Coordinates of C-alpha atoms and ligand atoms in Angstrom, one line a residue:
M1 CA 10.3 -48.7 40.1
I2 CA 7.1 -48.1 40.1
D3 CA 6.7 -44.2 40.7
F4 CA 5.8 -42.0 42.8
N5 CA 4.6 -38.9 40.7
V6 CA 5.5 -38.4 37.0
P7 CA 5.1 -34.5 35.1
P8 CA 2.2 -34.5 32.9
Y9 CA 3.0 -34.3 29.4
I10 CA 0.5 -34.8 27.0
G11 CA 3.0 -34.1 23.5
T12 CA 2.4 -30.8 22.0
E13 CA 4.9 -28.6 24.7
E14 CA 7.0 -28.5 23.0
K15 CA 5.7 -27.3 19.7
Y16 CA 4.4 -24.7 21.8
I17 CA 7.1 -23.9 23.5
K18 CA 8.7 -23.7 20.2
E19 CA 6.8 -21.0 18.7
A20 CA 6.7 -18.8 22.3
I21 CA 10.7 -18.8 21.1
N22 CA 10.2 -17.1 17.6
S23 CA 7.9 -14.6 18.7
H24 CA 10.8 -13.4 20.6
A25 CA 8.6 -12.6 23.8
I26 CA 9.7 -15.4 25.7
C27 CA 9.6 -12.6 28.9
G28 CA 5.3 -13.1 31.0
D29 CA 2.2 -12.3 29.3
G30 CA 2.4 -12.8 26.2
Q31 CA 0.3 -15.1 24.4
F32 CA 0.5 -18.0 25.7
T33 CA 0.2 -15.9 29.2
K34 CA -3.5 -15.2 28.4
K35 CA -4.3 -17.6 27.1
C36 CA -3.6 -19.9 29.9
S37 CA -5.7 -16.9 31.5
K38 CA -7.9 -16.5 29.6
W39 CA -9.0 -20.8 29.8
M40 CA -9.3 -20.3 33.1
E41 CA -11.3 -17.7 33.5
E42 CA -14.5 -19.0 30.9
K43 CA -13.8 -23.3 32.3
F44 CA -14.5 -21.3 36.4
S45 CA -16.5 -18.6 35.4
V46 CA -14.5 -16.6 37.2
N47 CA -14.2 -12.9 37.1
R48 CA -10.1 -12.9 36.6
V49 CA -6.9 -15.4 36.5
L50 CA -3.6 -14.2 36.8
L51 CA -0.3 -16.1 35.7
T52 CA 1.8 -16.0 38.9
T53 CA 5.4 -18.0 39.6
S54 CA 4.3 -20.2 42.4
C55 CA 0.9 -20.9 44.3
S56 CA 3.5 -19.9 47.0
S57 CA 3.8 -16.9 44.9
S58 CA -0.4 -17.0 44.7
L59 CA -0.4 -17.0 47.8
E60 CA 1.8 -13.9 48.7
M61 CA 0.0 -12.0 46.1
A62 CA -2.8 -12.6 48.8
A63 CA -1.3 -12.0 51.8
I64 CA -0.4 -8.4 50.8
L65 CA -3.6 -8.2 49.2
A66 CA -5.5 -9.2 52.3
G67 CA -3.1 -6.4 54.2
I68 CA -2.2 -8.4 56.0
E69 CA 0.3 -6.8 59.0
P70 CA 2.5 -8.4 62.1
G71 CA 0.6 -9.2 64.8
D72 CA -2.2 -9.8 62.8
E73 CA -3.7 -13.7 63.3
V74 CA -4.5 -16.0 59.8
I75 CA -6.2 -19.1 60.3
M76 CA -5.4 -22.2 59.1
P77 CA -5.3 -25.8 58.8
A78 CA -2.5 -27.3 61.0
F79 CA -1.7 -30.3 58.5
T80 CA -0.6 -28.0 55.4
F81 CA 2.3 -27.6 52.9
V82 CA 4.6 -25.1 54.2
S83 CA 3.1 -22.6 51.6
T84 CA 0.3 -21.6 53.2
A85 CA 1.6 -20.0 56.6
N86 CA 4.4 -18.6 54.9
A87 CA 2.8 -16.6 53.2
F88 CA 1.6 -14.6 56.1
V89 CA 4.4 -15.2 58.3
L90 CA 6.6 -13.5 55.5
R91 CA 4.4 -10.6 56.4
G92 CA 4.2 -11.0 59.7
A93 CA 1.3 -12.1 61.1
K94 CA 0.7 -14.9 63.9
I95 CA -0.4 -18.4 62.7
V96 CA -3.2 -19.5 63.7
F97 CA -3.5 -24.1 63.5
V98 CA -6.8 -25.7 64.1
D99 CA -7.5 -29.0 64.5
I100 CA -8.7 -31.8 60.9
R101 CA -11.5 -33.9 59.4
P102 CA -10.3 -37.0 60.1
D103 CA -12.5 -37.7 57.2
T104 CA -11.4 -35.6 54.8
M105 CA -8.2 -34.3 56.2
N106 CA -9.4 -31.0 56.0
I107 CA -10.0 -28.3 59.1
D108 CA -12.5 -28.6 60.7
E109 CA -15.1 -25.8 60.4
N110 CA -16.8 -26.3 62.8
L111 CA -13.8 -25.4 65.0
I112 CA -12.9 -22.1 63.0
E113 CA -14.8 -19.7 64.8
A114 CA -13.7 -20.8 68.8
A115 CA -10.0 -20.0 67.0
I116 CA -10.5 -16.2 66.0
T117 CA -10.1 -13.0 67.6
E118 CA -10.3 -9.1 67.1
K119 CA -6.4 -9.7 65.5
T120 CA -7.9 -12.1 62.8
K121 CA -7.6 -11.0 59.8
A122 CA -7.8 -14.2 57.7
I123 CA -9.0 -17.6 57.0
V124 CA -7.1 -20.5 54.8
P125 CA -9.3 -23.6 53.4
V126 CA -7.1 -25.4 51.7
H127 CA -8.5 -28.1 49.6
Y128 CA -5.8 -31.6 50.7
A129 CA -6.3 -34.2 47.8
G130 CA -8.3 -31.9 46.2
V131 CA -11.1 -32.6 48.2
G132 CA -13.8 -29.0 49.1
C133 CA -13.1 -27.2 52.5
E134 CA -16.7 -27.4 53.9
M135 CA -17.1 -23.6 52.3
D136 CA -21.3 -23.0 53.1
K137 CA -19.8 -22.8 56.8
I138 CA -17.1 -21.3 55.9
L139 CA -18.1 -18.7 53.8
E140 CA -20.9 -17.8 56.5
I141 CA -18.5 -17.9 59.8
A142 CA -16.2 -15.5 58.2
K143 CA -18.9 -13.2 56.6
R144 CA -21.0 -13.6 59.9
H145 CA -17.1 -12.0 61.5
N146 CA -16.1 -9.6 58.8
L147 CA -12.4 -11.9 57.9
L148 CA -11.3 -13.0 53.9
V149 CA -11.7 -16.3 52.5
I150 CA -7.8 -17.2 51.3
E151 CA -8.5 -20.6 49.1
D152 CA -5.1 -22.7 48.8
A153 CA -6.2 -24.5 46.3
A154 CA -3.1 -25.3 45.1
Q155 CA -4.0 -29.5 45.1
G156 CA -8.1 -28.3 43.9
V157 CA -7.8 -28.0 39.9
M158 CA -10.2 -28.3 38.3
A159 CA -12.5 -29.9 41.9
K160 CA -15.8 -28.3 42.9
Y161 CA -17.5 -28.0 45.9
K162 CA -21.6 -27.5 44.8
D163 CA -21.4 -25.8 41.5
R164 CA -18.8 -23.9 42.3
F165 CA -15.2 -24.9 40.5
L166 CA -11.9 -24.8 44.0
G167 CA -10.4 -21.7 44.0
T168 CA -13.4 -19.5 43.2
I169 CA -15.2 -19.2 46.0
G170 CA -13.0 -17.5 48.6
D171 CA -12.3 -13.5 48.0
I172 CA -8.7 -14.6 46.2
G173 CA -8.0 -18.4 45.6
C174 CA -4.2 -19.5 44.7
Y175 CA -3.6 -23.1 42.4
S176 CA -0.2 -24.2 41.7
F177 CA 1.4 -25.7 38.8
H178 CA 3.9 -27.5 40.3
E179 CA 5.6 -30.7 38.7
T180 CA 3.7 -32.6 41.0
K181 CA 0.2 -31.6 40.6
N182 CA -2.3 -32.1 38.6
Y183 CA -1.1 -29.4 35.4
S184 CA 2.4 -28.6 35.4
M185 CA 4.5 -25.4 34.6
G186 CA 7.3 -27.2 36.0
E187 CA 7.0 -24.4 38.2
G188 CA 4.1 -21.8 38.6
G189 CA 0.3 -21.4 39.6
A190 CA -2.5 -19.5 39.0
I191 CA -4.3 -16.4 40.4
V192 CA -8.0 -16.2 41.1
L193 CA -9.5 -13.0 40.8
R194 CA -13.0 -13.3 41.5
D195 CA -14.2 -9.7 41.7
D196 CA -13.0 -6.3 40.2
R197 CA -12.1 -5.7 44.5
F198 CA -8.4 -6.9 44.4
L199 CA -7.6 -6.6 40.4
E200 CA -5.9 -3.5 39.4
M201 CA -3.2 -4.0 42.8
A202 CA -2.6 -7.7 42.1
E203 CA -1.6 -6.3 38.5
I204 CA 0.6 -3.7 39.9
I205 CA 1.9 -6.5 42.6
R206 CA 2.8 -8.3 40.7
E207 CA 4.5 -6.4 38.0
K208 CA 7.9 -5.3 41.1
G209 CA 5.0 -2.7 42.3
T210 CA 4.3 -0.8 39.4
N211 CA 1.0 -0.7 36.7
R212 CA 3.5 -2.2 33.5
S213 CA 0.3 -3.5 32.7
K214 CA -2.5 -0.8 32.0
F215 CA 0.5 1.0 30.5
Y216 CA 0.7 -2.0 27.5
R217 CA -3.7 -2.1 27.9
G218 CA -2.8 1.8 26.8
Q219 CA -4.7 2.6 29.4
V220 CA -1.6 4.7 31.3
D221 CA 1.0 6.7 29.4
K222 CA 4.2 5.5 31.4
Y223 CA 4.7 3.3 33.8
T224 CA 6.1 3.8 37.8
W225 CA 6.6 2.1 40.5
I226 CA 2.6 2.7 42.6
E227 CA 3.5 0.3 45.1
H228 CA 5.6 -2.6 47.5
G229 CA 5.1 -6.0 45.5
S230 CA 7.4 -8.5 43.0
S231 CA 8.2 -10.3 40.3
Y232 CA 5.6 -13.2 40.1
L233 CA 4.8 -13.1 36.7
P234 CA 5.8 -16.7 34.9
S235 CA 7.3 -16.5 32.1
E236 CA 6.0 -17.5 28.1
L237 CA 8.4 -21.0 27.9
N238 CA 6.1 -22.2 31.2
A239 CA 2.7 -20.6 30.4
A240 CA 3.7 -22.9 26.3
Y241 CA 4.3 -26.1 28.7
L242 CA 1.1 -24.8 31.0
W243 CA -1.1 -24.4 27.7
G244 CA -0.6 -27.4 26.4
Q245 CA -1.8 -29.1 29.5
L246 CA -5.0 -27.2 29.9
E247 CA -6.2 -28.0 26.1
E248 CA -6.3 -31.6 27.7
A249 CA -7.4 -30.4 30.7
D250 CA -9.9 -33.2 30.6
K251 CA -8.6 -36.4 29.1
I252 CA -6.1 -35.2 32.1
N253 CA -8.6 -35.2 34.7
D254 CA -10.7 -38.2 33.3
N255 CA -7.4 -40.4 32.6
R256 CA -6.3 -38.9 36.7
L257 CA -9.9 -39.7 37.8
E258 CA -9.6 -43.7 36.2
T259 CA -6.8 -44.4 37.8
W260 CA -8.9 -43.4 41.3
N261 CA -11.3 -45.3 40.8
Y262 CA -9.2 -48.2 39.9
Y263 CA -7.3 -47.8 43.5
N264 CA -11.3 -47.4 45.3
E265 CA -12.7 -50.0 43.6
S266 CA -9.7 -52.4 44.0
L267 CA -8.7 -52.0 47.8
K268 CA -12.6 -51.5 49.0
Q269 CA -12.0 -55.1 50.6
L270 CA -9.2 -54.0 52.4
E271 CA -11.4 -51.8 54.6
I272 CA -14.2 -53.8 54.7
D273 CA -12.1 -56.1 56.2
G274 CA -10.3 -53.7 58.5
Y275 CA -7.0 -53.4 57.5
I276 CA -7.6 -49.7 56.1
T277 CA -9.5 -46.5 55.6
R278 CA -9.9 -45.1 52.5
P279 CA -10.5 -40.9 50.8
Y280 CA -13.6 -39.4 51.9
I281 CA -15.8 -37.8 49.4
P282 CA -18.7 -35.2 50.9
K283 CA -21.6 -35.1 48.2
E284 CA -21.2 -31.9 48.5
C285 CA -17.9 -32.5 46.3
T286 CA -16.6 -33.1 43.0
H287 CA -12.8 -34.2 43.5
N288 CA -9.9 -33.8 41.1
A289 CA -8.1 -36.9 41.3
H290 CA -4.8 -35.2 43.1
M291 CA -4.3 -38.1 45.4
Y292 CA -4.8 -41.6 45.9
Y293 CA -3.9 -42.4 49.5
I294 CA -4.9 -45.3 52.0
K295 CA -5.0 -44.7 55.9
V296 CA -3.1 -47.8 57.6
K297 CA -3.1 -48.8 61.6
D298 CA -0.4 -46.3 63.0
L299 CA 2.9 -44.7 62.0
E300 CA 4.6 -48.1 62.3
E301 CA 2.7 -50.0 59.9
R302 CA 2.8 -47.2 57.7
T303 CA 6.7 -47.8 58.4
K304 CA 6.8 -51.6 56.8
L305 CA 4.3 -50.9 54.4
I306 CA 6.6 -48.0 53.1
Q307 CA 9.6 -50.9 52.6
Y308 CA 7.1 -53.4 51.8
L309 CA 6.6 -52.2 48.7
K310 CA 10.2 -50.6 48.3
E311 CA 11.5 -53.6 48.4
N312 CA 9.4 -54.5 45.9
E313 CA 11.3 -50.9 43.7
V314 CA 7.5 -49.1 44.3
Q315 CA 7.4 -45.9 46.0
A316 CA 4.8 -44.6 47.9
V317 CA 5.1 -41.8 50.3
F318 CA 3.6 -40.4 53.7
H319 CA 2.9 -36.6 53.6
Y320 CA 3.2 -32.9 55.7
V321 CA 4.3 -33.3 59.2
P322 CA 2.0 -31.3 60.7
L323 CA 2.9 -27.5 61.0
H324 CA 2.7 -25.9 64.7
T325 CA 5.4 -29.9 65.6
A326 CA 7.7 -28.2 63.5
P327 CA 10.4 -25.6 64.2
A328 CA 8.9 -22.7 63.1
G329 CA 5.3 -24.1 63.5
I330 CA 6.4 -22.7 67.3
K331 CA 7.6 -19.6 66.6
Y332 CA 5.3 -18.6 64.0
G333 CA 2.3 -19.9 65.0
R334 CA -0.5 -21.8 68.2
F335 CA -2.3 -24.5 68.3
C336 CA -5.6 -23.3 68.9
G337 CA -7.6 -26.2 71.3
E338 CA -6.4 -30.0 71.0
D339 CA -4.9 -31.4 68.6
R340 CA -7.2 -35.1 68.0
Y341 CA -6.3 -36.2 64.2
T342 CA -3.8 -33.8 62.8
T343 CA -0.7 -35.4 64.1
K344 CA -2.8 -39.4 65.0
E345 CA -4.5 -39.4 61.1
S346 CA -0.6 -37.6 59.3
E347 CA 0.8 -40.6 60.8
R348 CA -1.5 -43.2 59.1
L349 CA -1.7 -41.5 55.9
L350 CA 0.0 -43.3 52.6
R351 CA 0.1 -41.9 49.6
L352 CA 0.3 -44.1 46.4
P353 CA 1.1 -43.5 42.5
M354 CA -1.0 -41.5 40.8
Y355 CA -0.3 -39.8 38.0
Y356 CA -0.9 -39.0 34.3
G357 CA -0.4 -42.0 31.7
I358 CA 0.7 -44.8 34.9
T359 CA -0.6 -48.3 33.1
K360 CA -2.5 -50.0 34.9
E361 CA 0.1 -53.0 35.2
D362 CA 1.8 -50.2 37.5
R363 CA -1.3 -49.1 39.8
E364 CA -1.8 -53.5 39.5
K365 CA 0.9 -53.8 40.6
V366 CA 0.7 -52.0 43.4
V367 CA -2.4 -52.8 44.3
R368 CA -1.5 -56.5 45.1
L369 CA 1.1 -55.5 46.5
I370 CA -0.7 -53.9 49.1
K371 CA -3.4 -56.9 49.4
E372 CA 0.0 -59.0 50.1
F373 CA 1.0 -57.1 52.9
F374 CA -2.2 -56.6 55.0
I375 CA -3.3 -60.2 54.0
T376 CA -0.8 -62.6 53.2
N377 CA 1.8 -61.3 55.3
K378 CA 0.0 -59.2 58.0
G379 CA 2.6 -57.1 58.3
E380 CA 5.4 -58.8 59.5
Ligands
PLP401 C1 2.1 -27.4 46.0 C2 1.4 -26.7 46.9 C3 2.1 -26.1 47.5 C4 2.8 -25.0 47.0 O1 2.4 -24.7 45.4 P1 4.6 -23.9 44.8 O2 3.6 -23.6 43.7 O3 4.8 -25.1 44.7 O4 4.3 -23.5 45.3 C5 0.5 -24.6 48.9 N1 -0.2 -25.8 49.4 C6 -0.5 -27.4 49.3 C7 -1.9 -26.8 49.4 C8 0.2 -27.1 47.8 O5 -0.2 -29.4 47.9

C-alpha cells in the first residue's frame, strides 16, 4: 500500500531524544525547546516563537490573548479544520464563516468586509496547503476595522507570502508539528508573536497561568498564579524530535517540492484535456509543498477515483467537511453570504500521497493510475 502520509523521520531524532533523557530534564523549556524556538525566530525573522503542545493549543492561546469573550464574533473560512473554530468557541465566540476562493481554497478576501459586525474581534485566515492567503488585503481590512489577524499557519511552516514567512504576517501565528505536517514532533505546534505586545501574557498562559518563565530567568523571586492559563508547553522529548527535523528543514522542503513538481508536471496534460484541475499558486506565494491535490468533476467521480486507487493499493484522501454544515458548526456559527464554492469545491478535492522520502516508483505509480482512470477507463 502506498500510504497517504508517512511521518517525517530524518535519522538524528533518536540521538537527540536520548540526549534529552540523559540530561534528566524532560519537561518543557529545556535545551531542545530553546533550540527549536531560536531556530524559527532566526529563520523566519520574527520576534518570538514559543513551542506548544499543538496548533490547536496555539489557537486556544491566541483566542485568550485576543481577549475573546462570549458573544464576540470571529471570521474564518468555512473550509478549515475544526481546531480553527474550536479555539474561539471555547471562549464563547460565535463563528462567522466566509466562502472560499475556488482557486486556492483560501478565504475569499473580498467577502470578509461584509461579514464584519460591531461584535467582530478577529479574522483568522487559514493558509490551505501552505499557500498564502491574500494577506495585504486582509491586513488592510483588519487595520481599518481595528481587528486582530490570527493566522492558522498549521500547514504553512517555511512557506511565504511576498517576502514574509506565513505565520509572521498577522498579529499572532499558529504552527502545527503534528505527524501529518511537513515538520513533526508527533503532536506539537508553536505560537508566533510578531511583537512584544502579547509575549509576557503568552508565556503566562502557556505555563498554567503562572509567571514560571520569568522566575526561571531570575526576573522575579517567586512564581505565582497571575492569570487563567493551561498546560500548553510540550515535553523536551517531543522538542528533541523536532530539532532533528528543523536542522534538516531545507532538505525536507526540497524533497517535498520535488514530489510536488513531479505530480504537477505529470498531471498537466490531464488538466489540458479537461479531466482535472491542478492547484493554483498565486505569484505572491512561495508554497512549501504541504499537499498535492487535484480536483475532479464532482463527488461521484471522486468517490470512484478513491476506490480505483484503493483497489490498486494507493491511499488518496479527501479533506474537510465544510464546518458550517457540521453539527457544531450549525450550533456555534453562521455562514455569511452564499456558499458558492466551499461545498462544491471541497467535494471535488482529492489529496495524493505526499511525504518526505516518498519513492520515485511510488509517485510514478500514483500518476499512472490516475491517468489510467481518466484515459483508459474514462472513469467508468
Ligand atoms: C493540522 C491543522 C490544525 C491542528 O493542528 P494540531 O497540531 O493537530 O492541533 C489546525 N488547523 C489546520 C488548518 C490544520 O491543518
